[in-house]
mmCIF file of C-alpha atoms and ligand atoms in Angstrom:
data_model
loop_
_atom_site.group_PDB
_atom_site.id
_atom_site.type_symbol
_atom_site.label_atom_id
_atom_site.label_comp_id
_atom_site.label_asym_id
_atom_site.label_seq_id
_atom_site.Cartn_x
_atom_site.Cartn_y
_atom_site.Cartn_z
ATOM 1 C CA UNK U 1 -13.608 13.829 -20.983
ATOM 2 C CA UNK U 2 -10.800 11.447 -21.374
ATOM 3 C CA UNK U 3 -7.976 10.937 -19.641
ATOM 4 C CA UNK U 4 -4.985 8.923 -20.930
ATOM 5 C CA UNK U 5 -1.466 7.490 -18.861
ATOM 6 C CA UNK U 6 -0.010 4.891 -17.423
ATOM 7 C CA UNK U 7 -1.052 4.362 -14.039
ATOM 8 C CA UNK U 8 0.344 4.350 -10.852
ATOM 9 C CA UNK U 9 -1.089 3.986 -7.857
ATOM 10 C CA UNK U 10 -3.257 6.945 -6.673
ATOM 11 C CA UNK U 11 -2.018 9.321 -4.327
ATOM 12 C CA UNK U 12 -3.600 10.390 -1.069
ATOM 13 C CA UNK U 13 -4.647 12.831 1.015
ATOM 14 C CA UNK U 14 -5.960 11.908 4.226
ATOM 15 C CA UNK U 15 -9.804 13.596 5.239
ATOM 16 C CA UNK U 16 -13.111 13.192 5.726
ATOM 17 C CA UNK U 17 -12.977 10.964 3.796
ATOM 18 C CA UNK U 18 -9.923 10.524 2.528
ATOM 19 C CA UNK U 19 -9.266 12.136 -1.291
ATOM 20 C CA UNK U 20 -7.957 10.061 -4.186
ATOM 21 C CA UNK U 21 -5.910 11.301 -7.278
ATOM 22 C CA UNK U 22 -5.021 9.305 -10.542
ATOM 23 C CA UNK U 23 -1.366 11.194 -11.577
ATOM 24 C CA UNK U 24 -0.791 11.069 -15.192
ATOM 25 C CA UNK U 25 1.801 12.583 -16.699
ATOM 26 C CA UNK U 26 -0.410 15.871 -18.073
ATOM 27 C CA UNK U 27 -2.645 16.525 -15.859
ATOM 28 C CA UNK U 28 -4.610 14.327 -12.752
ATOM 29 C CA UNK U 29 -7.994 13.430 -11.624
ATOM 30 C CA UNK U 30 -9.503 13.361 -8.070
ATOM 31 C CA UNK U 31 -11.506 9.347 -8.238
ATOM 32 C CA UNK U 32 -13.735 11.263 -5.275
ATOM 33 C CA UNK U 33 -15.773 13.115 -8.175
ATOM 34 C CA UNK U 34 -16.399 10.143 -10.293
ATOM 35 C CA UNK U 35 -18.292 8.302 -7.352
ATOM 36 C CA UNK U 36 -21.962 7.187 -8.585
ATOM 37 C CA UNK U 37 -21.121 8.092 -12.085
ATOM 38 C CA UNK U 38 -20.165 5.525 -15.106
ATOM 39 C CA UNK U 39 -16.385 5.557 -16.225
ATOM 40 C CA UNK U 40 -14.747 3.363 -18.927
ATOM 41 C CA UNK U 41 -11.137 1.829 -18.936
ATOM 42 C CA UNK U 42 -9.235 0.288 -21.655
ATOM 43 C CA UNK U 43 -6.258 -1.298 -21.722
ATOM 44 C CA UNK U 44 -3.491 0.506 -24.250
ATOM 45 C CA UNK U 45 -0.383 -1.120 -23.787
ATOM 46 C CA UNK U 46 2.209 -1.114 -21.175
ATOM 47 C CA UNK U 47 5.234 0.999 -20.007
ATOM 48 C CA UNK U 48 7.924 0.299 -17.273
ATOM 49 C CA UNK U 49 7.519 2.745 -15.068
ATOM 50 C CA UNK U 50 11.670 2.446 -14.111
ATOM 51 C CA UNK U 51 13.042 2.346 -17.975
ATOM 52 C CA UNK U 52 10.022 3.740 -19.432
ATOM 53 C CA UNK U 53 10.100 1.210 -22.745
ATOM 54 C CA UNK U 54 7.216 -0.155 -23.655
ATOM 55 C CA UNK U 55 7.386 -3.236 -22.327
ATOM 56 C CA UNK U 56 5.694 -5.971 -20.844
ATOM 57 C CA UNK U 57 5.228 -5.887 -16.693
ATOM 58 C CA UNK U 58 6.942 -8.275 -14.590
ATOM 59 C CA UNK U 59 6.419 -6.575 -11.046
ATOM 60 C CA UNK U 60 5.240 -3.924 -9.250
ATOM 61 C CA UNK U 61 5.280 -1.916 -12.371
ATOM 62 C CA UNK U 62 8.604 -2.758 -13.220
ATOM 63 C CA UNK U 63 9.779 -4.720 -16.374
ATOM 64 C CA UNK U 64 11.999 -8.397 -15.888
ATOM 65 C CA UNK U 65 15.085 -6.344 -16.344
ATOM 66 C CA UNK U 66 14.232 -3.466 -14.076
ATOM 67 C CA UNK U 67 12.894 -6.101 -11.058
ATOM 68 C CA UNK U 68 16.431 -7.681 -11.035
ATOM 69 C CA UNK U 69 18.386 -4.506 -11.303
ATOM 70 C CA UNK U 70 16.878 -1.581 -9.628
ATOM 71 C CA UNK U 71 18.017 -0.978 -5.654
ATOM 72 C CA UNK U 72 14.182 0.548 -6.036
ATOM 73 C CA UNK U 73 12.351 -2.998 -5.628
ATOM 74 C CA UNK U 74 15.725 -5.106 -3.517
ATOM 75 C CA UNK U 75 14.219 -7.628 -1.018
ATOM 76 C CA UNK U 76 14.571 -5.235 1.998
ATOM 77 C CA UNK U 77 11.797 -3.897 0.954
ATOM 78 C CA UNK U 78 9.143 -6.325 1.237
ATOM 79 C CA UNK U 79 11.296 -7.689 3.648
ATOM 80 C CA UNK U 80 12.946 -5.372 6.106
ATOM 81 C CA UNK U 81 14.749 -7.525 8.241
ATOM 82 C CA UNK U 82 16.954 -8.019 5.491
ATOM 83 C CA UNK U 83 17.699 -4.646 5.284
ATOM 84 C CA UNK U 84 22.267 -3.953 5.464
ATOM 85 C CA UNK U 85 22.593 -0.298 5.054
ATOM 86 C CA UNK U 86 23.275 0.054 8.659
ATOM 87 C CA UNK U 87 26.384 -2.328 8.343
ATOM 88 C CA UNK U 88 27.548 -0.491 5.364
ATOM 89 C CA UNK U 89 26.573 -3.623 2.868
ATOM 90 C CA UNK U 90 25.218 -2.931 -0.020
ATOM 91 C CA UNK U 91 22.182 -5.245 -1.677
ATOM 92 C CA UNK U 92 22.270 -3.245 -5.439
ATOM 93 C CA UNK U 93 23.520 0.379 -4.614
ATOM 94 C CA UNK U 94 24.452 1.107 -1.119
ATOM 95 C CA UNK U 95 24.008 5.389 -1.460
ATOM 96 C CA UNK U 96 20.512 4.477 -2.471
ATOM 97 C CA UNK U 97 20.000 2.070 0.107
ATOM 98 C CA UNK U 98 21.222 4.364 3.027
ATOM 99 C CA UNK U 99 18.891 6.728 1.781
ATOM 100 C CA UNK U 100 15.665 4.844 2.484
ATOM 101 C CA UNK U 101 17.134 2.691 5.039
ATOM 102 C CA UNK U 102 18.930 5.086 7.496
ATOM 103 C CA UNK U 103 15.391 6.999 7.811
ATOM 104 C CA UNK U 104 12.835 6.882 11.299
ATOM 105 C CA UNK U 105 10.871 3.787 10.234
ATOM 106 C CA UNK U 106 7.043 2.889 12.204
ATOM 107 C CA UNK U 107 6.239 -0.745 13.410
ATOM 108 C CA UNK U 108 2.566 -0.551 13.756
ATOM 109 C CA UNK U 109 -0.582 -2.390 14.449
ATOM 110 C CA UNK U 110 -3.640 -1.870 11.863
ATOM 111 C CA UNK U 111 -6.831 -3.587 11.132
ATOM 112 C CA UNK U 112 -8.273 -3.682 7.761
ATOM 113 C CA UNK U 113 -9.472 -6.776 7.995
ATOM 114 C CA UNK U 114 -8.016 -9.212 11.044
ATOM 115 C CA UNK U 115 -4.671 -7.158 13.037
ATOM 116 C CA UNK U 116 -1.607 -7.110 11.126
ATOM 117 C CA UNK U 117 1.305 -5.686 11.916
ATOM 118 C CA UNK U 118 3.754 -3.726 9.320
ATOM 119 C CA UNK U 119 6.369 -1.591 8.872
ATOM 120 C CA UNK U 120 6.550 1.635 6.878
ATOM 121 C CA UNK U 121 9.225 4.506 6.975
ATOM 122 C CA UNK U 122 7.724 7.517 9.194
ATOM 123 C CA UNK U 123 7.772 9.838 5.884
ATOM 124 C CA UNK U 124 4.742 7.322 4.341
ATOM 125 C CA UNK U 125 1.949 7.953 7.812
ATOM 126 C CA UNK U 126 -0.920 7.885 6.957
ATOM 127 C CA UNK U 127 -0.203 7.040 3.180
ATOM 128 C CA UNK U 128 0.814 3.544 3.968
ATOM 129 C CA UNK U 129 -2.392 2.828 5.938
ATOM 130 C CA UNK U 130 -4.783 3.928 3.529
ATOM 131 C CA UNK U 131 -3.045 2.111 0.340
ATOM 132 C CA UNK U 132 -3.704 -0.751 2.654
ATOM 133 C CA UNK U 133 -7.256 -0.210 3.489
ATOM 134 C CA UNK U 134 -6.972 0.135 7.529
ATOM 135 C CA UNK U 135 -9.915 1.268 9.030
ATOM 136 C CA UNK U 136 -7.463 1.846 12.170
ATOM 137 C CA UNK U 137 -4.111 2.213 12.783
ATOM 138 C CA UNK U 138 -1.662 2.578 15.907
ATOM 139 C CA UNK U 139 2.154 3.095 15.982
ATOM 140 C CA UNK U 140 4.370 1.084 17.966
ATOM 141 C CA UNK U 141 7.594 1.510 17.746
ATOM 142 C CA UNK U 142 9.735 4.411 15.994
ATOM 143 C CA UNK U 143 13.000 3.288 15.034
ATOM 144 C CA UNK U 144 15.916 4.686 13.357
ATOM 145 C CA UNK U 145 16.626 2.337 10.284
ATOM 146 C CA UNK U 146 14.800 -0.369 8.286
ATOM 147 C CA UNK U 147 16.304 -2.928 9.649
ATOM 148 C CA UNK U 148 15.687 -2.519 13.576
ATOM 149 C CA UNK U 149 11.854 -2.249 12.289
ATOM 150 C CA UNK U 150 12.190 -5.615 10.163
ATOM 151 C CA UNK U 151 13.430 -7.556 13.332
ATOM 152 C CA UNK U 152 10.308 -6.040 14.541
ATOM 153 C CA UNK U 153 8.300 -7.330 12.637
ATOM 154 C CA UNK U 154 9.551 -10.604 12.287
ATOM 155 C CA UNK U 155 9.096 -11.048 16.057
ATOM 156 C CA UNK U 156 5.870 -10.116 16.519
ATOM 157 C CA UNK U 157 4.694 -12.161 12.756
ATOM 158 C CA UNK U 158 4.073 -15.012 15.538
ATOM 159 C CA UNK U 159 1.654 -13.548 17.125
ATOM 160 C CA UNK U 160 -0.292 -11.270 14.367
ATOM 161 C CA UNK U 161 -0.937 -11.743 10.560
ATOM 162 C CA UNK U 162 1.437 -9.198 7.930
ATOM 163 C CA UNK U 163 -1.138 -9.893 5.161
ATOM 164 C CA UNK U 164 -4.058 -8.273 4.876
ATOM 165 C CA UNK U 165 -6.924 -9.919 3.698
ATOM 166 C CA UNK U 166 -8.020 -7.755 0.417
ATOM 167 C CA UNK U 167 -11.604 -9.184 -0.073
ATOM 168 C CA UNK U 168 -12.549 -8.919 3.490
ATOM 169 C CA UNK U 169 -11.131 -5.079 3.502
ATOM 170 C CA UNK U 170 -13.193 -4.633 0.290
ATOM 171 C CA UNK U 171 -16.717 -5.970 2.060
ATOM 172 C CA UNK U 172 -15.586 -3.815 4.968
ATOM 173 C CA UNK U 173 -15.484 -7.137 7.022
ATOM 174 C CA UNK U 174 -13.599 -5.850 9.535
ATOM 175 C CA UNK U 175 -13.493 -7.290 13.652
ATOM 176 C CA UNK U 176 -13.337 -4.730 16.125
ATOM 177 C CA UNK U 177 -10.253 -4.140 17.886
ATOM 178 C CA UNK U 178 -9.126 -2.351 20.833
ATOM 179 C CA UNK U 179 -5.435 -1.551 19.358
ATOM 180 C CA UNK U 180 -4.261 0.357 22.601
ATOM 181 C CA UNK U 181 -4.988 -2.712 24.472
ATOM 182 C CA UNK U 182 -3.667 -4.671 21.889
ATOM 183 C CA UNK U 183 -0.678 -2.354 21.777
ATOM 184 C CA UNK U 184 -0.062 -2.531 26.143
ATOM 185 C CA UNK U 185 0.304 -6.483 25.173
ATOM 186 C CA UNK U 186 3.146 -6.220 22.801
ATOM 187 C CA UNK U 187 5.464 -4.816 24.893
ATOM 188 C CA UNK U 188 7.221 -7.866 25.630
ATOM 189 C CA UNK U 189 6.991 -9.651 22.516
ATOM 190 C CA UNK U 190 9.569 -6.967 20.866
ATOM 191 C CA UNK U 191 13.419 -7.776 20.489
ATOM 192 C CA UNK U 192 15.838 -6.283 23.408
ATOM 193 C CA UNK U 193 17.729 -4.148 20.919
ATOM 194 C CA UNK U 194 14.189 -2.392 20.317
ATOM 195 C CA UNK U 195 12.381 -2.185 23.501
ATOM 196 C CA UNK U 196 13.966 1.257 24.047
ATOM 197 C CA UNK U 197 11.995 2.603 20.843
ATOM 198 C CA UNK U 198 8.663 1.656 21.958
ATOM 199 C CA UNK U 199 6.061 4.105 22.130
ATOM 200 C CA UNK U 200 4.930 3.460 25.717
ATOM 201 C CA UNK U 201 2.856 7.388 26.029
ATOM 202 C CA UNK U 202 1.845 7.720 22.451
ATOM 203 C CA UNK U 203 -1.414 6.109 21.936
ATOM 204 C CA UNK U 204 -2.649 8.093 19.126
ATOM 205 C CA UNK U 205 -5.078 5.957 17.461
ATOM 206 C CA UNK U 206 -5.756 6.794 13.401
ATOM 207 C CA UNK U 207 -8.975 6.367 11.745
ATOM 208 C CA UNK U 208 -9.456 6.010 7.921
ATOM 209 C CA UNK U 209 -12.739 7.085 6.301
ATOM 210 C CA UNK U 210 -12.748 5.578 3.323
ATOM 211 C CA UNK U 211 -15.678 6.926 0.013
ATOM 212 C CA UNK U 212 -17.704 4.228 -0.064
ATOM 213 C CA UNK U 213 -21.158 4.117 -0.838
ATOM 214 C CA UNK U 214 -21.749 0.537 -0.715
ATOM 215 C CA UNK U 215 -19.406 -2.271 -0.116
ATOM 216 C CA UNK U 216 -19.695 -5.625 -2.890
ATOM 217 C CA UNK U 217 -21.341 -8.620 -1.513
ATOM 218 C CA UNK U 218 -18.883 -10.481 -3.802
ATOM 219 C CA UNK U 219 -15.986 -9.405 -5.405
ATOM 220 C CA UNK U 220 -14.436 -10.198 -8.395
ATOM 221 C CA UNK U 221 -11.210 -8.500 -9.519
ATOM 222 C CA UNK U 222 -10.641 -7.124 -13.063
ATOM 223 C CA UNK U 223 -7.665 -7.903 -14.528
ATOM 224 C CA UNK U 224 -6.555 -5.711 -17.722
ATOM 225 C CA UNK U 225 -4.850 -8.500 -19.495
ATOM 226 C CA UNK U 226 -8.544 -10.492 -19.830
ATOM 227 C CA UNK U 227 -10.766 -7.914 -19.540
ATOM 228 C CA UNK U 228 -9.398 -4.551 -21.480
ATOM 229 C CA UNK U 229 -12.151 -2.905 -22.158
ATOM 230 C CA UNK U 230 -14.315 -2.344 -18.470
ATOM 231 C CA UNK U 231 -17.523 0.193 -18.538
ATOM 232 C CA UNK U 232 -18.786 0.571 -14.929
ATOM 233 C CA UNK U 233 -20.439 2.818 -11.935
ATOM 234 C CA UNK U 234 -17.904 3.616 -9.319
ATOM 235 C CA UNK U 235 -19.362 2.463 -5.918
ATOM 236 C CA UNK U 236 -15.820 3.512 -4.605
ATOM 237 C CA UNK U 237 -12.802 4.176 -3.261
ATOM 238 C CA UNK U 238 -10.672 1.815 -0.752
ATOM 239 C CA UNK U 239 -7.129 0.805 -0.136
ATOM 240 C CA UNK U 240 -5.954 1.112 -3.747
ATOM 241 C CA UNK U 241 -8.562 -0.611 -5.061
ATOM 242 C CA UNK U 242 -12.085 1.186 -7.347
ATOM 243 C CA UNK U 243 -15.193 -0.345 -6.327
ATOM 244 C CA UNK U 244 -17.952 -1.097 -9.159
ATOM 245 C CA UNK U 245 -21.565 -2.023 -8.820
ATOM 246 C CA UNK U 246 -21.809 -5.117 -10.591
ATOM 247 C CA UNK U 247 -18.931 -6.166 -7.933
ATOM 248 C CA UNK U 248 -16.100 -5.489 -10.214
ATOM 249 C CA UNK U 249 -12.764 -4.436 -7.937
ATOM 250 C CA UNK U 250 -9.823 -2.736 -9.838
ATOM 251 C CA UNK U 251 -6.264 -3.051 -7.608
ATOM 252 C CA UNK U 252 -4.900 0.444 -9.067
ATOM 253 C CA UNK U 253 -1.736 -0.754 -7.430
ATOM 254 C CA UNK U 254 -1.531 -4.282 -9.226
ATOM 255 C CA UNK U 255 -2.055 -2.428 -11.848
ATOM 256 C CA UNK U 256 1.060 0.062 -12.213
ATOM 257 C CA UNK U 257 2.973 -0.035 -15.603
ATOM 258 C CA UNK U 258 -0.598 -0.516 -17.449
ATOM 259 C CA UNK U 259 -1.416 2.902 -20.050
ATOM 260 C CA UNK U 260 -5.052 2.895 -20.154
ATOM 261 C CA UNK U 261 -7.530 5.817 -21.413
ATOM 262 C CA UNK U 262 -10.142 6.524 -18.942
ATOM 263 C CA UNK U 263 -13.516 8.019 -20.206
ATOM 264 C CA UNK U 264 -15.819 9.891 -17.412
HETATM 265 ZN ZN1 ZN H 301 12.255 -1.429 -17.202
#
């Protein structure tokens, strides 16, 4: 069976473990079936997935033009603390801004690798977590707009990590943490203008199960441009990323804009 689109990155649902979907335009595959089995990916061309011409990908999925001009991929959004909507400013389009802005937005702690801390609009729990690969999760602040969660963030960035290290998340190389204790510490390491928002009660820890049946040793990632044609067994399924059982990692995500055909 083949299945051909441009990909984006899968869509969730969280479980026992958790279920993955590739989305193409026709129809859509759950990745969860195709665990232990061989599937082939090859590189077609490329599509923007903001304009939709066939062109080449700057970012995120988006062509040069589209990453300078869409309010969809503005700088608030990988970093919230410069979010304006609240003042009424506008970065590229101020209706669209308010939108996603002016929305009940999560600080949280989550470990996928070492702690981080991040920021995600309320609408995108648990999504966020898993496209990141956390093996647990804690909230820690609900907030109403992007940018009271940004200052957030920013504060407590001296204390904890934002990135999260991919191949460590990948080998399932992850320290133990105790993210309610974690959480009690934090308290006074948030701004003034937030400390009302914090979740003192709520101590609902989540936990991911990822399918996996065996985590790489080593990882190397496959990148469409150098290697388009990829034959492989899926080992499987973490963060956005397909595990393969030579070691082979695919970042779905870093891939988004990219048509491929994908044989099963
Ligand atoms: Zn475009």
């Amino acid at each position: 069976m083949q299945y051909q689109g441009v990909l984006t990155k899968m869509q969730t649902e969280l479980g026992s473990p958790i279920q993955y979907y590739l989305v193409f335009e026709d129809n859509f595959l759950n990745v969860n079936q195709l665990l232990d089995k061989e599937i082939e990916i090859n590189f077609v061309g490329t599509q923007c997935l903001n304009c939709g011409k066939k062109k080449k990908i700057y970012r995120q999925g988006f062509c040069y033009e589209c990453f300078y001009s869409s309010p969809a991929v503005g700088d608030w959004i990988m970093r919230p603390e410069l979010s304006t909507a609240h003042l009424g400013i506008a970065d590229r389009d101020l209706e669209y801004e308010s939108k996603a802005q002016l929305q009940p937005h999560i600080v949280y702690l989550a470990s996928a690798s070492e702690i981080k801390v991040g920021v995600t609009r309320k609408a995108q729990i648990p999504t966020r977590w898993i496209d990141q690969g956390a093996s647990q999760a804690i909230a820690i602040v609900e907030v109403p707009n992007r940018y009271l969660a940004g200052i957030t963030e920013v504060a407590l960035k001296d204390h904890y990590t934002d990135k999260t290290n991919w191949r460590k998340m990948l080998q399932n190389s992850v320290e133990s943490f105790d993210l309610i204790a974690e959480k009690a510490k934090i308290e006074s390491l948030i701004p003034q203008e937030v400390r009302d928002y914090f979740y003192a009660e709520k101590n609902d820890v989540y936990e991911l199960q990822y399918p996996v049946l065996t985590y790489p040793a080593k990882v190397n990632s496959l990148n469409l441009d150098k290697t388009p044609s990829f034959s492989g067994k899926l080992t499987g399924i973490k963060g956005q990323y397909l595990l393969f059982e030579n070691g082979t990692v695919f970042n779905v995500r870093g891939s988004e804009g990219y048509v491929v055909t994908i044989d099963v």
